C-alpha angles and dihedrals in degrees: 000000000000103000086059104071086038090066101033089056082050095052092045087050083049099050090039091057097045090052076054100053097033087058082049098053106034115106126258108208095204105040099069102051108031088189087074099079085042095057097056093048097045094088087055092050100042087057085049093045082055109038101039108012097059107046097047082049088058095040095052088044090054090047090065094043129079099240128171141136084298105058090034086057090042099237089118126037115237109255134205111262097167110198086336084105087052095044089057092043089050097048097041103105089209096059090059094049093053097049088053092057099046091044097050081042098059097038079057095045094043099042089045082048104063089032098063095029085054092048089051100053085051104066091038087074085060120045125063139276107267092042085043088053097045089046093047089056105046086052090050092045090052088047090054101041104107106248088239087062095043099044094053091043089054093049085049090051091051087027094140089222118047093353107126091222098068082045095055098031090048092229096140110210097342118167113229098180101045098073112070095224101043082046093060092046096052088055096034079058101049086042088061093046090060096036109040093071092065083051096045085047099051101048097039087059081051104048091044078061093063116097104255084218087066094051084046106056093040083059087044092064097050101260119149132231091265101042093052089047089052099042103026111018103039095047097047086055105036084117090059086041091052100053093043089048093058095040084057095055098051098048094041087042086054105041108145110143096057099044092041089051106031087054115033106254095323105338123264115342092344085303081147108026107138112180106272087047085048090051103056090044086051095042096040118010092044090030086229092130090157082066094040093059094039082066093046092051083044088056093049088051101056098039083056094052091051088043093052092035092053097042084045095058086042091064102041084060080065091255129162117236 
């Protein structure tokens, strides 16, 4: 009777040493050797080396060149213009007044975005099979549709003279694309429309991972739809929210087809340039291509600053990335 607990607590001890022994001594493939990672990612990176490195290499090289028609044809050799592309570009009003607008375009497309993507994945959660399917996708068919195709069906659908809005609406003839302002919204609604399902998507995948005892007892306790999206929902996928959200930023930051082809190149007299629309005028229409580069580096630039700012404030909430 006493010897019993004795050597079962040794052969626990035993056991307990050989598990310890056994962890120091098992072999981990990819300490020893730390090019083996490396060599399963190089053809990704090679791809990416290819495919991003380079170019941005080249765009940032031409942005310091003076490079027009004449160097592209080779009458004249490329010189070396150092931030002189950037000092006209600077000090060049339009360009400021382009960035502001780009920049106050894509906060309202990307905040409409994830509002109405959010919403939307809401309500997914609630209705039934066969409404959540059709709505899934419609949403997918929107998100697939190319933004050529999307923008000229939606300047048929205002379209002031057989377009059915005016008609429903009662607005007559009614423009929509002369006035700069009803011209932004046309395109910042037709943005939303191919951008909110991979949000809808996203966070619905998202919200169906929550534990349903959390959202009932959140119920339980007389909380509305709102309040338990605030306080329950929203916390629990800031992570989701976080990656759409970027994502958001950079595609609204970077719209180029709808505005090129809702309004005709930038709409009357530049009224909607934003600056990918500004950098293909200045790059192709005006052959500046030196200038032309210097926005989109800009560009670059400042996507990579709101991308960093906003991971930053989100660690120093204590979130996991």
């Amino acid at each position: 009777m006493t010897g019993s607990p004795v050597s079962s607590g040794g052969a626990v001890r035993s056991r307990g040493r050989e598990r310890r022994g056994f962890s120091r001594r098992s072999p981990r493939p990819f300490g020893r050797s730390s090019a083996i990672p490396w060599t399963y990612l190089a053809p990704a990176l090679v791809v990416l080396g290819g495919l991003l490195v380079y170019p941005v290499y080249q765009l940032g090289l031409i942005s310091f060149l003076e490079y027009t028609q004449a160097q592209v044809s080779g009458g004249e050799p490329a010189t070396f213009q150092g931030f002189g592309n950037y000092a006209e570009l600077f000090g060049d009003g339009e360009f400021w007044r382009v960035l502001l607008a780009t920049v106050v375009f894509a906060a309202a497309c990307v905040v409409s975005t994830l509002a109405v993507g959010c919403a939307l994945a809401v309500l997914l959660t609630r209705v039934r099979a066969v409404p959540r399917l059709a709505l899934m996708l419609a949403g997918l068919g929107a998100w697939a549709t190319p933004a050529v195709t999307g923008s000229t069906v939606w300047l048929l659908l205002f379209d002031p003279d057989f377009g059915p809005v005016n008609r429903i609406l009662g607005l007559g003839d009614h423009s929509w694309t002369y006035g700069r302002y009803s011209a932004f919204l046309l395109v910042l609604l037709e943005v939303v429309w191919c951008s909110f399902p991979f949000v809808m998507v996203t966070v619905y995948a998202g919200i169906r991972a929550v534990p349903a005892e959390v959202l009932e007892a959140a119920a339980l306790d007389g909380a509305s739809q709102w309040r338990i999206w605030r306080s329950v929902l929203a916390p629990m996928l800031r992570p989701i929210l976080v990656v759409v959200t970027i994502q958001s930023v950079i595609w609204d930051f970077k719209v180029f087809t709808q505005i090129y082809v809702m309004t005709g190149g930038g709409g009357i007299a530049g009224q909607n340039l934003v600056l990918n629309v500004y950098a293909y005028q200045k790059a192709f229409a005006s052959s500046q291509y030196s200038l032309g580069s210097a926005i989109g580096v800009v560009m670059l630039l400042i996507l990579l600053a709101v991308t960093l700012v906003y991971l930053r404030l989100l660690r120093r909430q204590g979130e996991e990335l």
